[in-house]
Amino acid sequence: MALRIEDYGLLGDLHTAALVGRDGSIDWLCLPRFDAPACFAALLGDEGNGFWRLAPASGGLCTRRRYRGDSLILETDWETPEGAVRVIDAMPPRGEAADVVRVVEGIRGRVPMRMALRLRFDHGRVVPWVRHRDGQLAAVAGPDAAWLHTPVALRGEHFTTYADFTVAAGDQVPFVLTYRPSHEPTPKPVDAHRALADTESLWTSWMGRFRYDGRWPEAVRRSLVTLKALTYAPTGGIVAAATTSLPEQWGGPRNWDYRFCWLRDATFTLQALLGTGFVAEAKAWREWLLRAVAGDPADLQIMYGIDGTRRLPEYTLDWLAGYEHATPVREGNAAAGQFQLDVWGEVLDGLHEARSAGLHADDEAWDLQQALLEYLEGHWADPDNGLWEVRGDRRHFVHSKVMAWAGLDRAVQAVERFGLPGPVDRWRTTRDRIHADVCERGYDADRGTFTQFYGSRGLDAALLLMPRVGFLPWDDPRVAGTVDAVRRELCADGFLLRYDPQADGGVDGLPGREGAFLTCTFWLADALFGIGREREAVETFEKLLALRNDLGLLSEEYDPATGRQLGNTPQAFSHVGLVNAARHLSSSRPARETTSNGGEH
C-alpha cells in the first residue's frame, strides 16, 4: 500500500531533493541534481524500483516528526513496546559529492532497528554491481556510483543491503550515503555529526534575513524554506516541484514532470522573495531568467531546464507502474514546445518587478526586453495554448491577452517611471488596443463575468489575477462579478479548480477531471480581500493552511472527495501562493500600484 503524498517529508541540498515517508523510507531521490534519473523510485513503482528504509524492525509509521527549527533536518520519532527511537535525516551542503546523512538516536529503552537499502539507478531500472569491503558498501552502474558508510555490519540478500542492530538510550548510529559520477575519484566520507551541524548552520543563517510581521509567520517561514530547497544553487533556477508524475487525477493520465523551471512563476516568485527579505535569491532568479530567455524572442519557451536547457523531450518510463497505478510515468515535458502568449507578459512583468525593487539592471537586459516587446506587439492577437498548457486546440485565452497587456504596460512604465528609452507612444497604443479587445470579446455581460477564452462558456481561475496585474481596479464591478462567478462555478468544497475541463466540449484535450488547484485558491483569498471581503478571504486562506501536512508541505492539488493531496510535491507554486497571500492579507489593504494608464496592480 503506497503512502499518501502528504506522508512524505522533504530533504534537500540546493542541488536535488529526497522524499522520506512516515515509515522511514526514502522513496524518491534524483542524483546528482533535481532533473537527473532517480536512484530511489519506489514512489512511482514499488520497492523493486529502489528505496532506503531506516526504522524500527517492527515496522509501522512514525509516532511524530518535525523539522529542526527552520532547517531541512528532519527528526522522526517512533514509540515502540521496547522503547523510543529517533531517526535524524538531512542532506548537508554540497561538498565534493552529494550526501544523505541518517543518524539513529536512542531515546529510551532498547529498540531493535533494521536498515534496508536497494539502489536502483536510471529511475529504478538498473541494478548496480555492489561490493562490501571493510564493512562498507560500494555500488556502481554505468555513470553512477554510490557508497554507504556506517559502523554497523552490513549484509546482502536478494539484491538488497540490510543491517540489523539495537540502539539504547543515548546511542547514536550514523549512516552516510554518498553519490558521485563513477568516473570521478572516490570521495572522502563526511562525518555525520559535523554534516548535521553544517546543515543546521546553513539554514539558520539563511533564515536570519526573514522579514514578515503578519499573522502567519510559521507558515510563511516553512514555505520559504521549501522554496529555497527547490532552488538549484549553481544557477538560481527554481524547480516547480521535486517530483515527476504524481497524478492530478487518481489512476488517470494527468501525470507530468515538474522538475523544471516555469517562466509563469517568475513574477509571483520575485514578489514572494523580495517581500520577505530574500533579495539575493530574487537576484539569482532574475539572472537565471535573463540567461534562459536570451536569444530569438520568437523561441521563448514556457519552461526551461534548471540550467536553462531548452530541449526537454518527453517520453514515458514504462517499467514504472505509477503512483497508485496512475500511468504513464513521464520524464521531460512536451509542453515546453507550446505557444503560450502569457509567457512574454510574465517575463516582462517579472523584470519590471525586479526593476521596481531596485535590483541592478544593465543595458543588455533592457535590449532583450525591447526585443520581447517587439515580438509581443506582432503576436498578441494570435491564439495560444494558455497558462494551463492545454493540449487541445489553441484559443484566444483571456488570461493570455491580459498578460500581453501587462507586458506592454510595464514597458510604458519603464519609460515613464524609470526613463528607459523606447517607442512609448506605440507601446501605449498597443496596450490600449489589447485592453479594449479583452473587454469587448472576453467579457460575458449576461453573466457579469470574464470568460476562459473569447466566446467561451467556461471560466478560468486565472481571471482572478486581472486586478492583481492592474488590468482593472479592484472596485470595478466586473472584478467582483468575475470573482463571484469563478467561485460559484469552479469551487469544490471551498477549493478552486483551475477550469472545468468538460466546458466548451473539453478544452484541454484530456479525459477525466483533476483536483482543486491550491495556488488558484490562494488567488481566491487574495481576490476576496481585494474586493473588500476580508473575513471570507481569511477563512479561505486558513482553510488552505489546514491542508498542509504535518511538516507544512503542500503539493499541487487537493482532492476534496478523498481529503488527500494530489499532484507533484512539494509544489513551488503552492508555497509561493501561500507566501504572497499571507503578505497581502496581513496588509491594511490590497496591493494597488497605480499604472501609467490609471489601472492598478
Coordinates of C-alpha atoms in Angstrom, one line a residue:
M1 CA 0.0 0.0 0.0
A2 CA 1.5 3.3 -1.1
L3 CA 1.9 6.1 1.4
R4 CA -0.2 9.2 0.8
I5 CA 1.5 12.1 -0.9
E6 CA 1.2 14.1 2.3
D7 CA 3.0 11.3 4.2
Y8 CA 6.3 12.4 2.7
G9 CA 8.8 14.9 4.0
L10 CA 11.4 16.8 2.1
L11 CA 15.2 16.7 2.3
G12 CA 17.5 18.8 0.1
D13 CA 20.9 20.2 -0.5
L14 CA 20.1 23.0 -3.0
H15 CA 21.1 20.7 -5.9
T16 CA 18.4 18.0 -5.5
A17 CA 15.8 16.7 -3.1
A18 CA 14.7 13.5 -1.5
L19 CA 11.2 12.4 -0.2
V20 CA 11.2 10.4 3.0
G21 CA 8.0 8.8 4.3
R22 CA 6.4 8.4 7.7
D23 CA 7.7 4.8 7.6
G24 CA 11.3 6.0 7.5
S25 CA 11.8 5.1 3.8
I26 CA 13.4 7.4 1.3
D27 CA 11.3 6.6 -1.8
W28 CA 12.4 9.3 -4.2
L29 CA 15.9 10.8 -4.8
C30 CA 17.4 12.0 -8.1
L31 CA 21.2 12.3 -8.2
P32 CA 23.2 14.4 -8.7
R33 CA 20.5 17.0 -9.4
F34 CA 16.8 17.6 -9.5
D35 CA 16.3 16.6 -13.1
A36 CA 18.6 13.5 -13.1
P37 CA 17.2 10.0 -13.1
A38 CA 16.1 8.7 -9.7
C39 CA 18.2 6.1 -7.8
F40 CA 15.2 5.6 -5.4
A41 CA 11.9 5.5 -7.4
A42 CA 9.6 3.3 -5.2
L43 CA 7.4 6.4 -5.1
L44 CA 6.4 5.8 -8.7
G45 CA 6.6 2.0 -8.6
D46 CA 7.4 -0.4 -5.8
E47 CA 10.3 -1.3 -3.6
G48 CA 11.9 -3.1 -6.6
N49 CA 12.5 0.3 -8.1
G50 CA 14.7 1.5 -5.2
F51 CA 14.3 2.7 -1.6
W52 CA 16.2 3.2 1.6
R53 CA 14.3 2.4 4.8
L54 CA 15.7 3.1 8.3
A55 CA 13.1 2.3 11.1
P56 CA 12.3 0.0 14.0
A57 CA 12.5 -3.6 13.0
S58 CA 8.8 -3.9 14.0
G59 CA 7.9 -1.5 11.1
G60 CA 5.0 0.9 11.1
L61 CA 4.5 4.6 10.7
C62 CA 6.3 7.0 13.0
T63 CA 4.7 8.5 16.1
R64 CA 5.6 12.0 15.3
R65 CA 8.1 14.0 13.2
R66 CA 9.2 17.6 12.7
Y67 CA 11.9 19.8 11.2
R68 CA 14.5 21.1 13.5
G69 CA 13.8 24.8 13.7
D70 CA 13.8 26.5 10.3
S71 CA 16.1 23.8 8.8
L72 CA 15.5 20.8 6.5
I73 CA 16.8 18.5 9.2
L74 CA 14.0 16.0 9.7
E75 CA 13.6 14.3 13.1
T76 CA 11.3 11.3 13.0
D77 CA 10.3 9.5 16.3
W78 CA 8.8 6.1 17.0
E79 CA 7.4 4.9 20.3
T80 CA 7.6 1.1 20.4
P81 CA 7.0 -1.5 23.1
E82 CA 10.7 -1.8 23.6
G83 CA 11.4 2.0 23.9
A84 CA 11.7 5.1 21.9
V85 CA 14.0 6.0 19.0
R86 CA 14.6 8.9 16.6
V87 CA 16.0 9.0 13.1
I88 CA 17.6 12.3 12.1
D89 CA 17.7 12.8 8.3
A90 CA 19.5 15.6 6.3
M91 CA 21.3 16.4 3.1
P92 CA 24.2 18.6 4.1
P93 CA 25.6 21.5 1.9
R94 CA 27.1 20.0 -1.2
G95 CA 30.8 19.4 -1.0
E96 CA 32.8 17.3 -3.4
A97 CA 29.9 14.9 -3.6
A98 CA 26.2 14.5 -2.7
D99 CA 25.5 13.1 0.7
V100 CA 22.4 11.8 2.6
V101 CA 23.0 11.6 6.3
R102 CA 20.9 9.5 8.6
V103 CA 21.6 9.2 12.3
V104 CA 19.6 6.8 14.6
E105 CA 19.4 8.1 18.1
G106 CA 18.2 6.0 21.1
I107 CA 15.8 7.9 23.4
R108 CA 14.5 5.3 25.8
G109 CA 14.8 1.5 26.3
R110 CA 16.5 -0.7 23.7
V111 CA 14.9 -0.7 20.3
P112 CA 15.7 -3.3 17.5
M113 CA 16.3 -1.4 14.2
R114 CA 16.5 -2.5 10.6
M115 CA 18.1 -0.7 7.6
A116 CA 17.2 -1.8 4.1
L117 CA 18.9 -0.2 1.1
R118 CA 18.1 -1.0 -2.5
L119 CA 19.8 1.3 -5.0
R120 CA 18.3 1.2 -8.5
F121 CA 19.8 3.7 -10.9
D122 CA 18.1 5.2 -14.0
H123 CA 14.6 5.6 -12.5
G124 CA 14.5 2.3 -10.7
R125 CA 15.6 0.2 -13.7
V126 CA 19.4 -0.5 -13.3
V127 CA 20.7 -2.9 -10.6
P128 CA 24.2 -1.8 -9.7
W129 CA 27.2 -4.0 -9.1
V130 CA 27.6 -4.0 -5.3
R131 CA 30.7 -4.8 -3.3
H132 CA 31.1 -5.0 0.5
R133 CA 34.6 -4.1 1.7
D134 CA 35.7 -3.4 5.3
G135 CA 32.1 -3.3 6.4
Q136 CA 31.2 -0.6 3.8
L137 CA 29.2 -0.8 0.6
A138 CA 30.2 0.4 -2.9
A139 CA 27.8 0.3 -5.8
V140 CA 28.4 1.2 -9.4
A141 CA 26.4 1.0 -12.7
G142 CA 27.5 2.9 -15.8
P143 CA 27.8 6.6 -15.0
D144 CA 26.6 6.2 -11.4
A145 CA 28.4 5.3 -8.2
A146 CA 27.4 5.3 -4.5
W147 CA 28.9 4.4 -1.2
L148 CA 27.3 3.7 2.2
H149 CA 29.4 4.3 5.3
T150 CA 28.3 3.1 8.7
P151 CA 29.8 1.4 11.8
V152 CA 27.0 -1.3 11.7
A153 CA 27.6 -4.6 10.0
L154 CA 26.0 -4.9 6.6
R155 CA 24.8 -8.0 4.7
G156 CA 23.5 -8.5 1.2
E157 CA 20.3 -10.5 0.5
H158 CA 18.1 -10.7 -2.6
F159 CA 19.9 -7.7 -4.2
T160 CA 19.3 -5.6 -1.1
T161 CA 21.6 -4.5 1.6
Y162 CA 20.4 -4.9 5.2
A163 CA 21.6 -4.0 8.7
D164 CA 20.0 -5.2 11.9
F165 CA 21.1 -3.6 15.2
T166 CA 19.8 -2.4 18.5
V167 CA 20.0 1.1 19.9
A168 CA 19.9 2.0 23.6
A169 CA 19.2 5.4 25.2
G170 CA 22.0 7.8 24.3
D171 CA 23.3 5.7 21.4
Q172 CA 23.9 7.4 18.0
V173 CA 24.4 5.3 15.0
P174 CA 25.3 7.1 11.7
F175 CA 24.6 6.1 8.1
V176 CA 26.0 8.2 5.2
L177 CA 25.1 7.5 1.6
T178 CA 27.4 9.3 -0.9
Y179 CA 26.9 9.7 -4.6
R180 CA 29.4 10.7 -7.3
P181 CA 29.8 10.0 -11.0
S182 CA 31.6 6.7 -11.4
H183 CA 34.5 8.1 -13.5
E184 CA 35.5 10.5 -10.7
P185 CA 37.7 9.6 -7.7
T186 CA 36.1 8.1 -4.6
P187 CA 35.0 10.9 -2.4
K188 CA 36.1 11.2 1.3
P189 CA 33.3 10.2 3.6
V190 CA 31.7 13.0 5.6
D191 CA 31.4 13.0 9.4
A192 CA 27.7 12.6 10.1
H193 CA 27.5 14.8 13.1
R194 CA 29.6 17.6 11.5
A195 CA 27.3 17.4 8.5
L196 CA 24.2 17.8 10.6
A197 CA 25.8 20.9 12.3
D198 CA 26.8 22.4 9.0
T199 CA 23.2 21.8 7.7
E200 CA 21.6 23.5 10.7
S201 CA 24.1 26.4 10.4
L202 CA 23.3 26.9 6.7
W203 CA 19.5 27.1 7.3
T204 CA 19.7 29.2 10.5
S205 CA 22.0 31.7 8.8
W206 CA 19.7 31.9 5.7
M207 CA 16.5 32.4 7.7
G208 CA 18.2 35.3 9.5
R209 CA 17.2 37.5 6.6
F210 CA 13.5 36.8 7.0
R211 CA 11.2 39.8 7.1
Y212 CA 7.5 39.3 7.8
D213 CA 5.4 40.7 10.6
G214 CA 2.0 39.4 9.6
R215 CA -0.4 36.9 11.2
W216 CA 1.0 33.6 9.9
P217 CA 4.8 33.7 10.4
E218 CA 5.3 29.9 10.9
A219 CA 3.5 29.0 7.7
V220 CA 5.4 31.7 5.7
R221 CA 8.8 30.6 7.2
R222 CA 8.3 27.0 6.3
S223 CA 7.0 27.8 2.8
L224 CA 10.1 30.0 2.2
V225 CA 12.4 27.2 3.4
T226 CA 10.6 24.9 0.9
L227 CA 11.1 27.4 -1.9
K228 CA 14.8 27.6 -1.1
A229 CA 15.0 23.8 -1.0
L230 CA 13.6 23.8 -4.6
T231 CA 16.4 26.1 -5.8
Y232 CA 19.2 24.8 -7.8
A233 CA 22.1 26.8 -6.2
P234 CA 24.6 26.7 -9.2
T235 CA 22.1 28.7 -11.4
G236 CA 19.4 30.2 -9.2
G237 CA 16.7 28.3 -11.1
I238 CA 13.7 27.2 -9.0
V239 CA 12.0 23.9 -10.0
A240 CA 8.3 23.7 -10.0
A241 CA 8.4 20.6 -7.8
A242 CA 10.8 17.8 -6.7
T243 CA 8.9 15.0 -8.5
T244 CA 7.6 13.8 -11.7
S245 CA 4.3 12.1 -12.5
L246 CA 2.5 12.2 -9.2
P247 CA -1.1 12.2 -10.5
E248 CA -3.5 15.1 -10.7
Q249 CA -6.3 12.5 -11.2
W250 CA -6.3 9.1 -9.4
G251 CA -5.4 6.4 -11.9
G252 CA -5.5 8.8 -14.8
P253 CA -3.1 10.2 -17.4
R254 CA -2.6 13.7 -16.0
N255 CA 0.9 13.0 -14.8
W256 CA 3.7 15.4 -15.7
D257 CA 7.3 16.0 -15.0
Y258 CA 7.7 19.2 -12.9
R259 CA 11.5 19.1 -12.3
F260 CA 11.9 22.2 -14.5
C261 CA 11.6 26.0 -14.2
W262 CA 8.4 27.7 -15.4
L263 CA 8.5 31.3 -16.6
R264 CA 4.9 31.8 -15.4
D265 CA 6.3 31.6 -11.8
A266 CA 8.7 34.5 -12.3
T267 CA 6.7 37.5 -11.0
F268 CA 5.0 35.6 -8.2
T269 CA 8.3 34.2 -7.0
L270 CA 10.1 37.5 -7.1
Q271 CA 7.2 39.1 -5.1
A272 CA 7.4 36.3 -2.5
L273 CA 11.2 36.6 -2.1
L274 CA 11.5 40.4 -2.3
G275 CA 8.6 40.8 0.0
T276 CA 10.1 38.7 2.8
G277 CA 13.7 40.0 2.6
F278 CA 15.4 37.4 0.4
V279 CA 17.0 39.8 -2.1
A280 CA 19.9 37.6 -3.0
E281 CA 17.6 34.7 -4.1
A282 CA 15.5 37.2 -6.1
K283 CA 18.6 38.4 -7.9
A284 CA 19.7 34.9 -8.6
W285 CA 16.2 34.0 -10.0
R286 CA 16.2 37.2 -12.1
E287 CA 19.7 36.4 -13.5
W288 CA 18.5 32.8 -14.3
L289 CA 15.5 34.3 -16.1
L290 CA 17.6 36.6 -18.2
R291 CA 20.0 33.9 -19.3
A292 CA 17.2 31.4 -20.1
V293 CA 15.2 33.8 -22.3
A294 CA 18.2 35.2 -24.1
G295 CA 18.1 34.6 -27.9
D296 CA 15.4 35.0 -30.5
P297 CA 12.2 36.2 -28.9
A298 CA 10.2 34.0 -31.1
D299 CA 11.8 31.0 -29.5
L300 CA 10.7 31.9 -25.9
Q301 CA 9.5 28.8 -24.1
I302 CA 7.2 28.3 -21.2
M303 CA 9.8 26.3 -19.2
Y304 CA 13.5 25.5 -19.2
G305 CA 15.8 23.2 -17.5
I306 CA 17.4 24.2 -14.2
D307 CA 20.5 25.3 -16.2
G308 CA 18.5 27.0 -18.9
T309 CA 18.3 23.9 -21.2
R310 CA 15.7 24.3 -23.9
R311 CA 15.1 20.8 -25.2
L312 CA 13.1 18.8 -22.6
P313 CA 11.9 15.8 -24.7
E314 CA 9.0 13.9 -23.1
Y315 CA 8.9 10.1 -23.0
T316 CA 7.4 7.5 -20.8
L317 CA 9.1 5.2 -18.2
D318 CA 7.0 2.2 -18.9
W319 CA 8.8 -0.1 -16.4
L320 CA 7.3 2.1 -13.5
A321 CA 3.8 1.2 -12.5
G322 CA 3.0 4.7 -11.4
Y323 CA 1.9 6.2 -8.1
E324 CA -1.2 4.1 -7.1
H325 CA -1.1 2.8 -10.7
A326 CA -1.5 6.2 -12.4
T327 CA 0.2 5.9 -15.7
P328 CA 2.1 6.9 -17.7
V329 CA 5.2 8.0 -15.8
R330 CA 6.8 10.7 -17.7
E331 CA 10.3 12.2 -18.0
G332 CA 10.7 15.5 -19.8
N333 CA 7.8 17.8 -20.7
A334 CA 6.4 18.2 -24.2
A335 CA 4.5 21.4 -23.1
A336 CA 7.9 23.1 -23.4
G337 CA 7.2 23.5 -27.1
Q338 CA 3.8 25.0 -26.7
F339 CA 3.0 28.6 -27.7
Q340 CA 1.7 30.4 -24.5
L341 CA 1.3 34.1 -25.1
D342 CA 1.2 34.9 -21.4
V343 CA 4.8 34.0 -21.0
W344 CA 6.1 37.1 -22.8
G345 CA 4.0 39.2 -20.3
E346 CA 5.1 37.1 -17.4
V347 CA 8.8 37.7 -18.2
L348 CA 8.3 41.4 -18.8
D349 CA 6.3 41.7 -15.6
G350 CA 8.9 39.8 -13.6
L351 CA 11.7 42.0 -14.8
H352 CA 9.6 45.1 -14.1
E353 CA 9.1 43.8 -10.5
A354 CA 12.9 43.4 -10.2
R355 CA 13.4 46.9 -11.6
S356 CA 10.8 48.4 -9.2
A357 CA 12.6 46.7 -6.3
G358 CA 15.9 48.4 -7.3
L359 CA 17.7 45.2 -8.4
H360 CA 20.6 46.1 -10.7
A361 CA 19.8 46.2 -14.4
D362 CA 22.0 46.8 -17.4
D363 CA 21.5 48.0 -21.0
E364 CA 21.7 44.4 -22.3
A365 CA 18.7 43.4 -20.1
W366 CA 16.6 46.3 -21.5
D367 CA 17.7 45.5 -25.0
L368 CA 16.4 41.9 -24.5
Q369 CA 13.1 43.2 -23.1
Q370 CA 12.6 45.5 -26.1
A371 CA 13.1 42.5 -28.4
L372 CA 10.5 40.6 -26.4
L373 CA 8.1 43.6 -26.7
E374 CA 8.6 43.8 -30.5
Y375 CA 7.6 40.1 -30.8
L376 CA 4.6 40.6 -28.4
E377 CA 3.4 43.6 -30.5
G378 CA 3.2 41.4 -33.6
H379 CA 1.6 38.3 -32.0
W380 CA -0.7 39.4 -29.1
A381 CA -3.7 38.7 -31.3
D382 CA -2.7 35.1 -32.0
P383 CA -4.5 32.2 -30.3
D384 CA -2.4 30.1 -27.9
N385 CA -2.3 27.1 -25.6
G386 CA -2.9 29.2 -22.4
L387 CA -1.4 29.3 -19.0
W388 CA -2.6 25.8 -18.1
E389 CA -0.8 24.2 -21.1
V390 CA -3.9 22.7 -22.6
R391 CA -3.2 20.0 -25.2
G392 CA -6.3 20.8 -27.1
D393 CA -6.9 23.5 -29.8
R394 CA -5.3 26.9 -29.4
R395 CA -7.8 29.6 -28.3
H396 CA -7.9 33.3 -27.5
F397 CA -7.4 32.8 -23.8
V398 CA -8.4 35.9 -21.8
H399 CA -5.6 35.5 -19.3
S400 CA -3.0 35.3 -22.1
K401 CA -4.3 38.6 -23.5
V402 CA -4.3 40.2 -20.1
M403 CA -0.7 39.2 -19.7
A404 CA 0.1 40.6 -23.1
W405 CA -1.4 43.8 -21.9
A406 CA 0.7 43.7 -18.7
G407 CA 3.9 43.3 -20.8
L408 CA 3.1 46.4 -22.8
D409 CA 2.0 48.3 -19.7
R410 CA 5.3 47.5 -17.9
A411 CA 7.2 48.8 -21.0
V412 CA 5.3 52.1 -20.8
Q413 CA 6.1 52.3 -17.1
A414 CA 9.8 51.6 -17.8
V415 CA 9.9 54.7 -20.0
E416 CA 7.6 56.9 -17.8
R417 CA 8.9 55.9 -14.4
F418 CA 12.5 54.8 -15.0
G419 CA 13.5 56.9 -18.0
L420 CA 14.4 54.0 -20.2
P421 CA 14.4 54.6 -24.0
G422 CA 11.7 53.2 -26.2
P423 CA 8.7 53.9 -28.5
V424 CA 6.4 54.6 -25.7
D425 CA 3.5 56.1 -27.8
R426 CA 3.4 52.9 -29.9
W427 CA 3.5 50.7 -26.8
R428 CA 0.8 52.7 -25.2
T429 CA -1.4 52.4 -28.2
T430 CA -1.0 48.7 -28.5
R431 CA -1.6 48.3 -24.8
D432 CA -4.9 50.2 -25.0
R433 CA -6.0 48.1 -28.1
I434 CA -5.4 44.9 -26.1
H435 CA -7.4 46.3 -23.2
A436 CA -10.3 47.2 -25.4
D437 CA -10.2 43.8 -27.2
V438 CA -10.4 41.9 -23.9
C439 CA -13.2 43.9 -22.5
E440 CA -15.2 43.6 -25.7
R441 CA -14.6 39.9 -26.6
G442 CA -13.6 38.3 -23.3
Y443 CA -16.5 39.6 -21.1
D444 CA -19.9 37.9 -20.9
A445 CA -22.2 40.8 -20.0
D446 CA -25.2 38.5 -19.5
R447 CA -23.4 36.6 -16.7
G448 CA -21.4 39.5 -15.5
T449 CA -18.0 37.8 -15.8
F450 CA -15.0 37.4 -17.9
T451 CA -14.6 34.0 -19.6
Q452 CA -11.8 31.5 -20.1
F453 CA -11.4 32.4 -23.8
Y454 CA -13.2 34.6 -26.3
G455 CA -16.7 33.1 -26.8
S456 CA -16.3 30.6 -24.1
R457 CA -19.0 29.5 -21.6
G458 CA -16.2 28.2 -19.3
L459 CA -14.3 30.1 -16.6
D460 CA -10.7 30.2 -15.5
A461 CA -9.3 30.7 -12.0
A462 CA -6.5 32.9 -13.6
L463 CA -9.2 35.5 -14.3
L464 CA -8.8 36.3 -10.6
L465 CA -5.4 37.9 -11.4
M466 CA -6.8 40.6 -13.6
P467 CA -6.9 43.3 -10.8
R468 CA -3.6 42.0 -9.3
V469 CA -1.7 42.8 -12.5
G470 CA -3.5 46.1 -12.9
F471 CA -5.8 45.4 -15.8
L472 CA -8.8 46.6 -13.8
P473 CA -9.1 48.3 -10.4
W474 CA -10.4 46.2 -7.5
D475 CA -13.6 48.3 -7.3
D476 CA -14.6 47.7 -10.9
P477 CA -18.0 45.8 -10.8
R478 CA -16.7 43.4 -13.4
V479 CA -14.0 42.2 -11.0
A480 CA -16.5 41.4 -8.3
G481 CA -18.7 39.7 -10.8
T482 CA -15.9 37.6 -12.1
V483 CA -14.8 36.6 -8.5
D484 CA -18.4 35.5 -7.7
A485 CA -18.8 33.6 -11.0
V486 CA -15.4 31.8 -10.6
R487 CA -16.3 30.9 -7.0
R488 CA -19.7 29.7 -8.0
E489 CA -18.7 27.6 -11.0
L490 CA -15.2 26.3 -10.1
C491 CA -15.4 25.7 -6.4
A492 CA -15.3 22.2 -5.0
D493 CA -15.9 22.2 -1.2
G494 CA -14.4 25.7 -1.0
F495 CA -11.3 24.9 -3.2
L496 CA -10.9 26.1 -6.7
L497 CA -10.4 24.1 -9.9
R498 CA -8.2 25.7 -12.5
Y499 CA -11.0 25.4 -15.0
D500 CA -13.8 23.0 -15.9
P501 CA -12.1 20.5 -18.4
Q502 CA -15.5 19.5 -19.6
A503 CA -16.6 23.0 -20.5
D504 CA -16.9 24.0 -24.2
G505 CA -16.6 20.4 -25.3
G506 CA -13.4 19.6 -23.5
V507 CA -10.9 22.5 -23.6
D508 CA -7.7 20.6 -22.6
G509 CA -7.9 17.6 -24.9
L510 CA -7.5 15.1 -22.0
P511 CA -10.1 12.7 -20.4
G512 CA -11.3 12.9 -16.9
R513 CA -11.0 15.6 -14.2
E514 CA -8.4 16.8 -11.7
G515 CA -8.3 18.0 -8.2
A516 CA -8.6 21.5 -6.8
F517 CA -5.5 23.6 -7.7
L518 CA -4.1 25.0 -4.5
T519 CA -2.5 28.1 -5.9
C520 CA -5.8 29.1 -7.5
T521 CA -7.5 29.0 -4.1
F522 CA -4.8 31.3 -2.7
W523 CA -5.6 33.6 -5.6
L524 CA -9.2 33.4 -4.5
A525 CA -8.3 34.5 -1.0
D526 CA -6.3 37.4 -2.5
A527 CA -9.3 38.4 -4.7
L528 CA -11.8 38.3 -1.8
F529 CA -9.5 40.5 0.2
G530 CA -9.1 42.9 -2.8
I531 CA -12.9 43.4 -3.2
G532 CA -13.3 44.0 0.5
R533 CA -14.5 40.6 1.8
E534 CA -11.7 40.3 4.4
R535 CA -13.5 37.7 6.6
E536 CA -14.1 35.4 3.7
A537 CA -10.6 35.9 2.5
V538 CA -9.1 34.9 5.9
E539 CA -11.4 31.9 6.2
T540 CA -10.4 30.7 2.7
F541 CA -6.7 31.2 3.5
E542 CA -6.9 29.4 6.8
K543 CA -8.8 26.5 5.2
L544 CA -5.9 26.2 2.8
L545 CA -3.4 26.2 5.7
A546 CA -5.2 23.3 7.2
L547 CA -4.4 21.2 4.1
R548 CA -0.6 21.3 4.8
N549 CA 0.8 18.1 6.0
D550 CA 2.4 17.8 9.5
L551 CA 5.6 19.3 8.1
G552 CA 4.0 22.3 6.5
L553 CA 4.2 21.0 2.9
L554 CA 1.7 21.3 0.0
S555 CA 1.6 19.5 -3.3
E556 CA 0.0 20.9 -6.4
E557 CA -3.6 19.9 -5.9
Y558 CA -6.2 18.6 -3.3
D559 CA -8.9 16.1 -3.8
P560 CA -11.9 17.1 -1.6
A561 CA -13.6 13.7 -2.2
T562 CA -10.8 11.7 -0.5
G563 CA -9.3 14.5 1.6
R564 CA -5.9 13.9 0.1
Q565 CA -3.2 15.9 -1.6
L566 CA -2.7 15.3 -5.4
G567 CA 0.0 16.1 -7.9
N568 CA 3.7 16.7 -7.7
T569 CA 5.2 17.7 -4.4
P570 CA 6.2 19.9 -2.8
Q571 CA 4.9 22.4 -5.3
A572 CA 6.7 25.7 -5.5
F573 CA 3.6 27.5 -7.0
S574 CA 1.5 26.4 -4.0
H575 CA 4.1 27.7 -1.5
V576 CA 4.6 31.0 -3.5
G577 CA 0.8 31.4 -3.4
L578 CA 0.8 30.9 0.4
V579 CA 3.6 33.4 1.0
N580 CA 2.0 36.1 -1.2
A581 CA -1.5 35.6 0.1
A582 CA -0.2 35.8 3.7
R583 CA 1.6 39.1 2.8
H584 CA -1.4 40.6 1.2
L585 CA -3.9 39.5 3.9
S586 CA -1.6 40.9 6.5
S587 CA -1.6 44.4 4.9
S588 CA -4.1 47.1 5.7
R589 CA -5.5 47.0 2.1
P590 CA -4.8 45.2 -1.2
A591 CA -1.6 46.0 -3.0
R592 CA -2.5 48.7 -5.5
E593 CA 0.2 50.3 -7.5
T594 CA -1.1 52.9 -10.0
T595 CA -0.1 52.1 -13.5
S596 CA 0.5 54.5 -16.3
N597 CA -3.0 54.3 -17.7
G598 CA -4.8 54.6 -14.4
G599 CA -5.2 50.9 -13.7
E600 CA -3.8 49.1 -10.6
H601 CA -1.7 46.1 -9.8

